[in-house]
mmCIF file of C-alpha atoms in Angstrom:
data_model
loop_
_atom_site.group_PDB
_atom_site.id
_atom_site.type_symbol
_atom_site.label_atom_id
_atom_site.label_comp_id
_atom_site.label_asym_id
_atom_site.label_seq_id
_atom_site.Cartn_x
_atom_site.Cartn_y
_atom_site.Cartn_z
ATOM 1 C CA MET D 1 55.961 159.983 87.409
ATOM 2 C CA LYS D 2 52.981 158.498 85.398
ATOM 3 C CA PRO D 3 51.871 155.151 86.898
ATOM 4 C CA ILE D 4 53.138 152.085 85.085
ATOM 5 C CA TYR D 5 50.591 149.221 84.768
ATOM 6 C CA LEU D 6 52.269 145.799 84.547
ATOM 7 C CA ASP D 7 49.355 143.623 85.458
ATOM 8 C CA HIS D 8 47.664 143.010 82.140
ATOM 9 C CA ALA D 9 47.336 139.270 82.797
ATOM 10 C CA ALA D 10 44.923 140.230 85.648
ATOM 11 C CA SER D 11 42.843 142.654 83.497
ATOM 12 C CA THR D 12 43.577 144.981 80.609
ATOM 13 C CA PRO D 13 42.531 148.491 79.729
ATOM 14 C CA VAL D 14 39.581 148.558 77.369
ATOM 15 C CA HIS D 15 40.706 149.352 73.849
ATOM 16 C CA PRO D 16 39.205 152.654 72.536
ATOM 17 C CA GLU D 17 37.471 151.027 69.612
ATOM 18 C CA VAL D 18 35.912 148.560 71.947
ATOM 19 C CA ALA D 19 34.648 151.383 74.233
ATOM 20 C CA GLU D 20 33.331 153.192 71.104
ATOM 21 C CA VAL D 21 31.262 150.132 70.167
ATOM 22 C CA MET D 22 29.942 149.605 73.702
ATOM 23 C CA MET D 23 29.084 153.308 74.226
ATOM 24 C CA LYS D 24 26.863 153.390 71.138
ATOM 25 C CA ILE D 25 24.814 150.507 72.503
ATOM 26 C CA MET D 26 24.759 151.622 75.991
ATOM 27 C CA THR D 27 23.331 155.061 75.068
ATOM 28 C CA GLY D 28 21.070 153.979 72.163
ATOM 29 C CA GLN D 29 19.845 150.390 72.861
ATOM 30 C CA PHE D 30 17.822 149.233 75.943
ATOM 31 C CA GLY D 31 15.552 146.487 74.493
ATOM 32 C CA ASN D 32 15.574 142.994 75.849
ATOM 33 C CA ALA D 33 16.762 140.438 73.199
ATOM 34 C CA SER D 34 14.047 138.083 74.292
ATOM 35 C CA SER D 35 11.286 140.485 73.431
ATOM 36 C CA VAL D 36 9.369 140.145 70.254
ATOM 37 C CA HIS D 37 8.844 143.866 69.536
ATOM 38 C CA ALA D 38 11.058 146.097 67.480
ATOM 39 C CA PHE D 39 13.217 146.997 70.400
ATOM 40 C CA GLY D 40 13.800 143.339 71.331
ATOM 41 C CA ARG D 41 14.422 142.443 67.756
ATOM 42 C CA SER D 42 17.145 145.132 67.495
ATOM 43 C CA ALA D 43 18.715 143.815 70.757
ATOM 44 C CA LYS D 44 18.613 140.300 69.442
ATOM 45 C CA LYS D 45 20.466 141.419 66.374
ATOM 46 C CA ILE D 46 23.266 142.894 68.407
ATOM 47 C CA VAL D 47 23.705 139.616 70.271
ATOM 48 C CA SER D 48 23.596 137.496 67.302
ATOM 49 C CA GLY D 49 25.889 139.772 65.412
ATOM 50 C CA ALA D 50 28.504 139.476 68.112
ATOM 51 C CA ARG D 51 28.076 135.724 68.385
ATOM 52 C CA ASP D 52 28.530 135.384 64.672
ATOM 53 C CA ALA D 53 31.526 137.602 64.662
ATOM 54 C CA ILE D 54 33.226 135.784 67.553
ATOM 55 C CA SER D 55 32.492 132.304 66.188
ATOM 56 C CA SER D 56 33.781 133.248 62.782
ATOM 57 C CA THR D 57 37.039 134.544 64.134
ATOM 58 C CA LEU D 58 37.676 131.655 66.386
ATOM 59 C CA GLY D 59 36.663 129.052 63.759
ATOM 60 C CA CYS D 60 33.388 127.426 65.061
ATOM 61 C CA SER D 61 29.776 127.494 64.395
ATOM 62 C CA SER D 62 27.622 130.200 65.994
ATOM 63 C CA ASP D 63 25.399 127.570 67.733
ATOM 64 C CA GLU D 64 28.598 126.277 69.455
ATOM 65 C CA TRP D 65 29.206 129.701 71.294
ATOM 66 C CA VAL D 66 27.678 130.314 74.715
ATOM 67 C CA PHE D 67 28.003 133.988 76.217
ATOM 68 C CA SER D 68 28.707 133.854 79.927
ATOM 69 C CA GLY D 69 29.493 136.484 82.672
ATOM 70 C CA GLY D 70 33.164 135.880 82.425
ATOM 71 C CA GLY D 71 36.003 133.264 82.448
ATOM 72 C CA THR D 72 35.173 131.822 85.851
ATOM 73 C CA GLU D 73 31.549 131.082 84.795
ATOM 74 C CA SER D 74 32.714 129.589 81.568
ATOM 75 C CA ASP D 75 35.120 127.239 83.436
ATOM 76 C CA ASN D 76 32.329 126.293 85.803
ATOM 77 C CA LEU D 77 29.672 125.717 83.084
ATOM 78 C CA ALA D 78 32.061 123.389 81.235
ATOM 79 C CA LEU D 79 33.046 121.301 84.298
ATOM 80 C CA PHE D 80 29.788 121.028 85.966
ATOM 81 C CA GLY D 81 27.946 120.964 82.671
ATOM 82 C CA ALA D 82 29.903 117.948 81.494
ATOM 83 C CA ALA D 83 29.827 116.254 84.882
ATOM 84 C CA HIS D 84 26.230 116.645 85.696
ATOM 85 C CA SER D 85 25.220 115.156 82.292
ATOM 86 C CA ARG D 86 26.110 111.834 83.938
ATOM 87 C CA LYS D 87 26.450 110.205 87.345
ATOM 88 C CA GLY D 88 29.832 109.893 88.824
ATOM 89 C CA GLY D 89 33.177 109.264 87.080
ATOM 90 C CA HIS D 90 36.758 110.285 87.058
ATOM 91 C CA ILE D 91 38.136 113.847 86.017
ATOM 92 C CA ILE D 92 41.747 114.630 85.217
ATOM 93 C CA THR D 93 43.131 118.236 85.556
ATOM 94 C CA THR D 94 46.378 119.827 86.665
ATOM 95 C CA ALA D 95 47.740 121.184 89.763
ATOM 96 C CA ILE D 96 48.449 124.596 88.267
ATOM 97 C CA GLU D 97 45.026 125.400 86.870
ATOM 98 C CA HIS D 98 43.134 128.668 87.866
ATOM 99 C CA HIS D 99 41.045 128.380 90.884
ATOM 100 C CA ALA D 100 37.851 128.583 88.715
ATOM 101 C CA VAL D 101 38.885 125.145 87.631
ATOM 102 C CA LEU D 102 40.436 123.782 90.850
ATOM 103 C CA HIS D 103 37.719 124.961 93.201
ATOM 104 C CA ALA D 104 35.037 123.618 90.759
ATOM 105 C CA CYS D 105 36.832 120.211 90.872
ATOM 106 C CA GLU D 106 36.829 120.216 94.616
ATOM 107 C CA GLU D 107 33.184 120.756 94.723
ATOM 108 C CA LEU D 108 32.689 117.921 92.147
ATOM 109 C CA GLU D 109 34.806 115.648 94.536
ATOM 110 C CA LYS D 110 32.229 116.461 97.327
ATOM 111 C CA GLU D 111 29.563 115.360 94.999
ATOM 112 C CA GLY D 112 31.234 112.018 94.528
ATOM 113 C CA TYR D 113 33.273 112.417 91.444
ATOM 114 C CA SER D 114 36.828 111.419 91.570
ATOM 115 C CA VAL D 115 39.652 113.876 90.509
ATOM 116 C CA THR D 116 43.298 113.389 89.561
ATOM 117 C CA TYR D 117 45.498 116.545 89.744
ATOM 118 C CA LEU D 118 48.405 116.031 87.517
ATOM 119 C CA PRO D 119 51.948 117.292 88.431
ATOM 120 C CA VAL D 120 54.032 119.625 86.300
ATOM 121 C CA ASP D 121 57.789 119.892 85.800
ATOM 122 C CA GLN D 122 59.913 122.864 87.014
ATOM 123 C CA THR D 123 58.803 124.998 84.138
ATOM 124 C CA GLY D 124 55.128 124.307 84.710
ATOM 125 C CA ARG D 125 54.523 121.950 81.729
ATOM 126 C CA VAL D 126 52.384 118.879 81.929
ATOM 127 C CA SER D 127 53.760 115.392 80.887
ATOM 128 C CA LEU D 128 51.806 113.348 78.336
ATOM 129 C CA LYS D 129 53.081 110.226 80.078
ATOM 130 C CA ASP D 130 51.701 111.299 83.359
ATOM 131 C CA LEU D 131 48.314 112.044 81.803
ATOM 132 C CA GLU D 132 48.225 108.555 80.116
ATOM 133 C CA ALA D 133 49.158 106.875 83.425
ATOM 134 C CA ALA D 134 46.270 108.702 85.219
ATOM 135 C CA LEU D 135 43.618 107.561 82.682
ATOM 136 C CA ARG D 136 40.999 105.183 84.130
ATOM 137 C CA ASP D 137 38.078 103.247 82.659
ATOM 138 C CA ASP D 138 35.653 105.820 84.068
ATOM 139 C CA THR D 139 37.577 108.815 83.092
ATOM 140 C CA PHE D 140 35.156 111.015 81.264
ATOM 141 C CA LEU D 141 36.788 114.541 81.331
ATOM 142 C CA ILE D 142 40.120 116.138 81.043
ATOM 143 C CA SER D 143 40.556 119.796 81.910
ATOM 144 C CA VAL D 144 43.959 121.489 81.064
ATOM 145 C CA MET D 145 44.542 125.259 80.643
ATOM 146 C CA PHE D 146 46.018 126.476 77.308
ATOM 147 C CA ALA D 147 48.530 128.850 78.888
ATOM 148 C CA ASN D 148 49.147 129.495 82.546
ATOM 149 C CA ASN D 149 48.164 132.992 84.030
ATOM 150 C CA GLU D 150 50.970 133.116 86.394
ATOM 151 C CA VAL D 151 54.169 131.917 84.590
ATOM 152 C CA GLY D 152 52.775 131.885 80.964
ATOM 153 C CA THR D 153 53.683 128.276 80.271
ATOM 154 C CA ILE D 154 51.875 126.912 77.281
ATOM 155 C CA GLN D 155 50.601 123.324 77.476
ATOM 156 C CA PRO D 156 50.575 120.675 74.780
ATOM 157 C CA ILE D 157 46.907 121.011 74.011
ATOM 158 C CA GLU D 158 46.741 119.418 70.548
ATOM 159 C CA GLU D 159 48.582 116.252 71.785
ATOM 160 C CA ILE D 160 46.356 116.062 74.872
ATOM 161 C CA GLY D 161 43.190 116.548 72.762
ATOM 162 C CA ARG D 162 44.227 113.837 70.268
ATOM 163 C CA LEU D 163 44.722 111.358 73.102
ATOM 164 C CA ALA D 164 41.273 112.430 74.629
ATOM 165 C CA ARG D 165 39.569 111.970 71.226
ATOM 166 C CA GLU D 166 41.341 108.430 71.026
ATOM 167 C CA LYS D 167 39.942 107.458 74.224
ATOM 168 C CA GLU D 168 36.535 109.107 73.723
ATOM 169 C CA ILE D 169 37.089 111.410 76.774
ATOM 170 C CA LEU D 170 35.705 114.956 76.790
ATOM 171 C CA PHE D 171 38.319 117.707 76.825
ATOM 172 C CA HIS D 172 37.935 121.206 78.392
ATOM 173 C CA VAL D 173 40.561 123.959 77.926
ATOM 174 C CA ASP D 174 40.743 127.202 79.760
ATOM 175 C CA ALA D 175 41.932 129.585 77.149
ATOM 176 C CA VAL D 176 41.362 132.716 79.144
ATOM 177 C CA GLN D 177 45.040 133.840 79.059
ATOM 178 C CA ALA D 178 45.720 132.384 75.707
ATOM 179 C CA LEU D 179 43.268 134.239 73.485
ATOM 180 C CA GLY D 180 45.030 136.952 71.497
ATOM 181 C CA SER D 181 48.451 135.332 72.097
ATOM 182 C CA ILE D 182 48.110 131.822 70.547
ATOM 183 C CA PRO D 183 46.462 131.043 67.191
ATOM 184 C CA ILE D 184 43.096 129.350 67.926
ATOM 185 C CA SER D 185 40.988 127.553 65.314
ATOM 186 C CA LEU D 186 38.325 125.711 67.196
ATOM 187 C CA SER D 187 37.271 123.538 64.333
ATOM 188 C CA ASP D 188 40.734 122.315 63.899
ATOM 189 C CA LEU D 189 41.479 121.593 67.686
ATOM 190 C CA PRO D 190 40.411 118.313 69.293
ATOM 191 C CA VAL D 191 38.671 120.153 72.004
ATOM 192 C CA ASP D 192 34.939 119.832 73.326
ATOM 193 C CA TYR D 193 34.870 122.854 75.528
ATOM 194 C CA MET D 194 37.011 126.060 75.544
ATOM 195 C CA SER D 195 36.690 129.052 78.012
ATOM 196 C CA PHE D 196 37.215 132.594 77.219
ATOM 197 C CA THR D 197 36.878 136.158 78.777
ATOM 198 C CA ALA D 198 36.927 139.565 77.298
ATOM 199 C CA HIS D 199 38.740 141.663 80.001
ATOM 200 C CA LYS D 200 42.136 139.807 79.258
ATOM 201 C CA ILE D 201 42.072 141.119 75.552
ATOM 202 C CA ASN D 202 41.247 144.831 76.148
ATOM 203 C CA GLY D 203 37.455 144.023 76.367
ATOM 204 C CA PRO D 204 35.095 144.701 79.086
ATOM 205 C CA GLN D 205 34.867 143.035 82.406
ATOM 206 C CA GLY D 206 31.865 140.803 83.157
ATOM 207 C CA ILE D 207 31.499 139.040 79.824
ATOM 208 C CA GLY D 208 32.913 135.748 78.749
ATOM 209 C CA GLY D 209 32.245 132.816 76.534
ATOM 210 C CA LEU D 210 32.323 129.026 76.273
ATOM 211 C CA TYR D 211 32.854 127.088 73.097
ATOM 212 C CA VAL D 212 30.800 123.848 73.280
ATOM 213 C CA ARG D 213 31.444 121.377 70.362
ATOM 214 C CA ARG D 214 28.171 120.311 68.750
ATOM 215 C CA GLY D 215 27.132 117.137 70.381
ATOM 216 C CA ALA D 216 29.175 117.686 73.544
ATOM 217 C CA PRO D 217 26.880 117.327 76.578
ATOM 218 C CA LEU D 218 26.297 120.567 78.729
ATOM 219 C CA HIS D 219 23.883 120.450 81.699
ATOM 220 C CA PRO D 220 23.001 124.059 82.430
ATOM 221 C CA ARG D 221 23.974 125.810 85.649
ATOM 222 C CA LEU D 222 21.491 128.720 85.536
ATOM 223 C CA TYR D 223 17.720 128.440 85.115
ATOM 224 C CA GLY D 224 15.138 130.839 84.354
ATOM 225 C CA GLY D 225 15.049 131.523 80.626
ATOM 226 C CA LEU D 226 15.809 129.902 77.416
ATOM 227 C CA GLN D 227 18.679 132.198 76.446
ATOM 228 C CA GLU D 228 21.798 130.804 74.772
ATOM 229 C CA ARG D 229 19.844 127.843 73.516
ATOM 230 C CA GLY D 230 18.779 126.828 76.920
ATOM 231 C CA ARG D 231 22.383 126.426 78.161
ATOM 232 C CA ARG D 232 22.737 129.725 80.027
ATOM 233 C CA ALA D 233 19.663 131.687 81.365
ATOM 234 C CA GLY D 234 19.737 135.325 81.836
ATOM 235 C CA THR D 235 19.104 138.510 80.038
ATOM 236 C CA GLU D 236 21.915 139.052 77.522
ATOM 237 C CA ASN D 237 24.628 141.610 78.166
ATOM 238 C CA LEU D 238 24.260 143.588 74.883
ATOM 239 C CA ALA D 239 27.103 146.099 75.156
ATOM 240 C CA GLY D 240 29.350 143.523 76.583
ATOM 241 C CA ALA D 241 28.711 141.061 73.815
ATOM 242 C CA ALA D 242 29.407 143.747 71.145
ATOM 243 C CA GLY D 243 32.532 144.830 73.020
ATOM 244 C CA PHE D 244 33.754 141.258 73.379
ATOM 245 C CA ALA D 245 33.315 140.698 69.649
ATOM 246 C CA LYS D 246 35.238 143.786 68.802
ATOM 247 C CA ALA D 247 38.017 142.836 71.300
ATOM 248 C CA VAL D 248 38.323 139.386 69.757
ATOM 249 C CA GLU D 249 38.660 140.826 66.345
ATOM 250 C CA LEU D 250 41.361 143.248 67.293
ATOM 251 C CA ALA D 251 43.159 140.737 69.436
ATOM 252 C CA VAL D 252 43.298 138.021 66.662
ATOM 253 C CA LYS D 253 44.099 140.532 63.936
ATOM 254 C CA GLY D 254 47.003 142.073 65.946
ATOM 255 C CA ARG D 255 48.295 138.944 67.452
ATOM 256 C CA GLU D 256 51.655 138.637 65.737
ATOM 257 C CA VAL D 257 52.514 142.259 66.058
ATOM 258 C CA ARG D 258 51.396 142.308 69.764
ATOM 259 C CA ASN D 259 53.528 139.218 70.469
ATOM 260 C CA GLU D 260 56.707 140.946 69.037
ATOM 261 C CA GLU D 261 56.171 144.023 70.919
ATOM 262 C CA ALA D 262 55.631 141.982 74.164
ATOM 263 C CA LEU D 263 58.895 139.972 73.549
ATOM 264 C CA ALA D 264 60.765 143.411 72.898
ATOM 265 C CA LEU D 265 59.343 144.796 76.210
ATOM 266 C CA ARG D 266 60.331 141.662 78.162
ATOM 267 C CA ASN D 267 63.852 141.748 76.687
ATOM 268 C CA ARG D 268 64.215 145.487 77.567
ATOM 269 C CA LEU D 269 63.256 144.692 81.160
ATOM 270 C CA LEU D 270 65.672 141.790 81.428
ATOM 271 C CA GLU D 271 68.416 143.739 79.777
ATOM 272 C CA GLY D 272 67.918 146.443 82.249
ATOM 273 C CA LEU D 273 67.927 144.005 85.195
ATOM 274 C CA ASP D 274 71.096 142.460 83.905
ATOM 275 C CA GLN D 275 72.957 145.812 83.752
ATOM 276 C CA GLY D 276 71.507 146.976 86.940
ATOM 277 C CA ILE D 277 71.440 144.160 89.471
ATOM 278 C CA GLY D 278 73.164 141.313 87.396
ATOM 279 C CA ARG D 279 71.730 138.162 85.978
ATOM 280 C CA ASP D 280 72.558 136.237 89.155
ATOM 281 C CA SER D 281 70.344 138.398 91.197
ATOM 282 C CA TYR D 282 67.001 137.066 89.867
ATOM 283 C CA LYS D 283 65.545 133.992 88.349
ATOM 284 C CA ILE D 284 62.801 133.569 85.657
ATOM 285 C CA ASN D 285 60.076 131.116 86.475
ATOM 286 C CA GLY D 286 58.327 129.342 83.394
ATOM 287 C CA ASN D 287 59.208 127.680 80.255
ATOM 288 C CA ALA D 288 61.449 129.481 77.868
ATOM 289 C CA GLU D 289 60.495 127.548 74.670
ATOM 290 C CA HIS D 290 56.663 127.281 75.462
ATOM 291 C CA GLY D 291 55.597 130.513 76.997
ATOM 292 C CA LEU D 292 53.528 133.682 76.533
ATOM 293 C CA THR D 293 55.576 136.669 75.575
ATOM 294 C CA HIS D 294 53.661 139.028 77.715
ATOM 295 C CA ILE D 295 54.058 137.281 81.039
ATOM 296 C CA THR D 296 57.355 137.368 82.944
ATOM 297 C CA ASN D 297 57.519 135.831 86.305
ATOM 298 C CA ILE D 298 60.694 136.789 88.159
ATOM 299 C CA SER D 299 61.955 135.802 91.644
ATOM 300 C CA PHE D 300 64.182 138.067 93.549
ATOM 301 C CA PRO D 301 65.649 135.787 96.212
ATOM 302 C CA GLY D 302 66.138 137.438 99.466
ATOM 303 C CA VAL D 303 63.143 139.747 99.002
ATOM 304 C CA ARG D 304 59.708 138.663 99.968
ATOM 305 C CA THR D 305 57.021 138.983 97.283
ATOM 306 C CA ASP D 306 54.802 141.270 99.410
ATOM 307 C CA VAL D 307 57.764 143.550 100.144
ATOM 308 C CA MET D 308 58.673 143.953 96.577
ATOM 309 C CA LEU D 309 55.091 144.511 95.498
ATOM 310 C CA MET D 310 54.611 147.345 98.127
ATOM 311 C CA ASN D 311 57.799 148.933 97.195
ATOM 312 C CA LEU D 312 56.856 148.901 93.506
ATOM 313 C CA ASP D 313 53.490 150.256 94.294
ATOM 314 C CA MET D 314 55.092 153.157 96.241
ATOM 315 C CA GLU D 315 57.164 153.865 92.961
ATOM 316 C CA GLY D 316 53.880 153.697 90.917
ATOM 317 C CA ILE D 317 54.482 150.353 89.518
ATOM 318 C CA ALA D 318 51.567 147.838 89.405
ATOM 319 C CA ALA D 319 52.691 144.212 89.328
ATOM 320 C CA SER D 320 51.316 141.079 90.793
ATOM 321 C CA SER D 321 52.099 138.000 92.900
ATOM 322 C CA GLY D 322 50.085 135.838 90.532
ATOM 323 C CA SER D 323 46.320 135.290 89.914
ATOM 324 C CA ALA D 324 44.242 138.372 90.631
ATOM 325 C CA CYS D 325 41.676 136.066 92.317
ATOM 326 C CA THR D 326 44.242 135.209 95.139
ATOM 327 C CA SER D 327 46.955 137.837 95.177
ATOM 328 C CA GLY D 328 45.244 139.731 97.848
ATOM 329 C CA SER D 329 45.815 136.867 100.231
ATOM 330 C CA LEU D 330 49.599 137.072 99.957
ATOM 331 C CA GLU D 331 49.759 133.248 100.013
ATOM 332 C CA ILE D 332 52.549 131.358 98.243
ATOM 333 C CA SER D 333 51.365 130.574 94.603
ATOM 334 C CA HIS D 334 49.921 127.143 94.170
ATOM 335 C CA VAL D 335 51.421 127.158 90.672
ATOM 336 C CA LEU D 336 54.893 127.803 91.795
ATOM 337 C CA LYS D 337 54.611 125.258 94.618
ATOM 338 C CA ALA D 338 53.389 122.701 92.025
ATOM 339 C CA MET D 339 56.613 123.493 89.980
ATOM 340 C CA ASN D 340 58.650 122.472 93.020
ATOM 341 C CA LEU D 341 60.781 125.636 92.982
ATOM 342 C CA ALA D 342 63.377 126.400 95.677
ATOM 343 C CA ASP D 343 61.877 128.140 98.706
ATOM 344 C CA ASP D 344 63.681 131.374 98.007
ATOM 345 C CA GLN D 345 61.983 131.455 94.552
ATOM 346 C CA LEU D 346 58.618 130.699 95.967
ATOM 347 C CA SER D 347 58.633 133.485 98.436
ATOM 348 C CA SER D 348 60.013 136.196 96.180
ATOM 349 C CA ALA D 349 58.151 135.773 92.920
ATOM 350 C CA VAL D 350 56.661 138.782 91.212
ATOM 351 C CA ARG D 351 54.668 138.539 87.843
ATOM 352 C CA PHE D 352 55.044 141.305 85.276
ATOM 353 C CA SER D 353 52.510 141.316 82.454
ATOM 354 C CA THR D 354 52.636 143.769 79.606
ATOM 355 C CA GLY D 355 49.979 145.063 77.137
ATOM 356 C CA LEU D 356 48.393 148.035 75.575
ATOM 357 C CA GLY D 357 50.061 151.234 76.513
ATOM 358 C CA ASN D 358 53.380 149.930 77.720
ATOM 359 C CA THR D 359 56.560 151.204 76.317
ATOM 360 C CA SER D 360 60.281 150.281 76.255
ATOM 361 C CA GLU D 361 61.023 153.358 78.207
ATOM 362 C CA GLU D 362 58.750 152.053 81.084
ATOM 363 C CA MET D 363 60.600 148.800 81.034
ATOM 364 C CA GLU D 364 63.970 150.637 81.418
ATOM 365 C CA LEU D 365 62.503 152.670 84.275
ATOM 366 C CA VAL D 366 61.064 149.619 86.042
ATOM 367 C CA ALA D 367 64.460 147.885 85.881
ATOM 368 C CA ARG D 368 66.019 150.898 87.435
ATOM 369 C CA LYS D 369 63.370 151.061 90.094
ATOM 370 C CA ILE D 370 63.864 147.508 90.979
ATOM 371 C CA GLU D 371 67.620 148.190 91.253
ATOM 372 C CA THR D 372 66.928 151.141 93.612
ATOM 373 C CA ILE D 373 64.472 149.028 95.764
ATOM 374 C CA LEU D 374 66.784 146.126 96.098
ATOM 375 C CA ASN D 375 69.728 148.330 97.172
ATOM 376 C CA ARG D 376 67.506 150.193 99.692
ATOM 377 C CA LEU D 377 66.390 146.922 101.305
ATOM 378 C CA ARG D 378 69.783 145.461 101.348
ATOM 379 C CA ASN D 379 71.137 148.626 103.042
ATOM 380 C CA LYS D 380 68.403 148.306 105.547
ATOM 381 C CA GLY D 381 69.402 144.601 106.203
#
């Protein structure tokens, strides 16, 4: 059986058109974009072209875009960049953020900043009332992810942003999982910083970006050169930038069709589970009204997450327990804990995320394999 990859929320296969763009650069361009000779100017043109293309597609000015080494660096650059532009103060984030945000906030706490971690409801959604109640006179930054990478819940970003603007508080959004699934027009959103990465949208690993609203403070994290207008030192990743630009173009252009396909794949999986194991044998974690179509987090009460993942892997099916940055630890998801789910849901949750290459036939097969696994495990018990 051909392996079935259902972990697109962790990383996606590179789109053939992206790979083609990158290969041309990797085999034909080796100049440093900071050099003044012809090779350097050619390299600079590639980086500038990629920056212009991404900025145009996402609705911001090219000078508001900073290339980074990925989503984690983009999150860190925004948080530390905003915090270190001042001394002390209060930050608000949520309990379900990616660890790139949570661990950065923990470090900022060690530096003397105060951080409030907002709770979420049982679907993983933040309450605006809780956010308003957490505001203080010294609150200078709010960081809330656009869509959660484990359960797919989409947050009320526009409402939060309007509140932040009203209170003159900087607002950072981790949009790593949202790009390509949710319409994003940066000039229309009340956001000061927004983090992205390429490998979630069929682009290359190791390249990301940060939108920085013109006028928003950003203290650099890396020193050594004046690249990215002095905001992020380091020789530019030519092929990565060009590949990222192509991936953004394809992701935004094909968003509606891809969401429809993802919804059809999810429905096929759930229909197969309903027929095979029955609707009462599993629970869906997340927000049915405000959620990404390509992420489905399912608990199979009575079967531990690690046991299910191991059995799926033996059947040639790649799924996940949650964030790729922590799934290897086999710890209970901090996101699901924050959602206050029942213990049997916490200990049995599996994330299935679809994308390029997945088919409805695969979803039917996965449902049948899950039925087989559950029957085998129950017979063992």
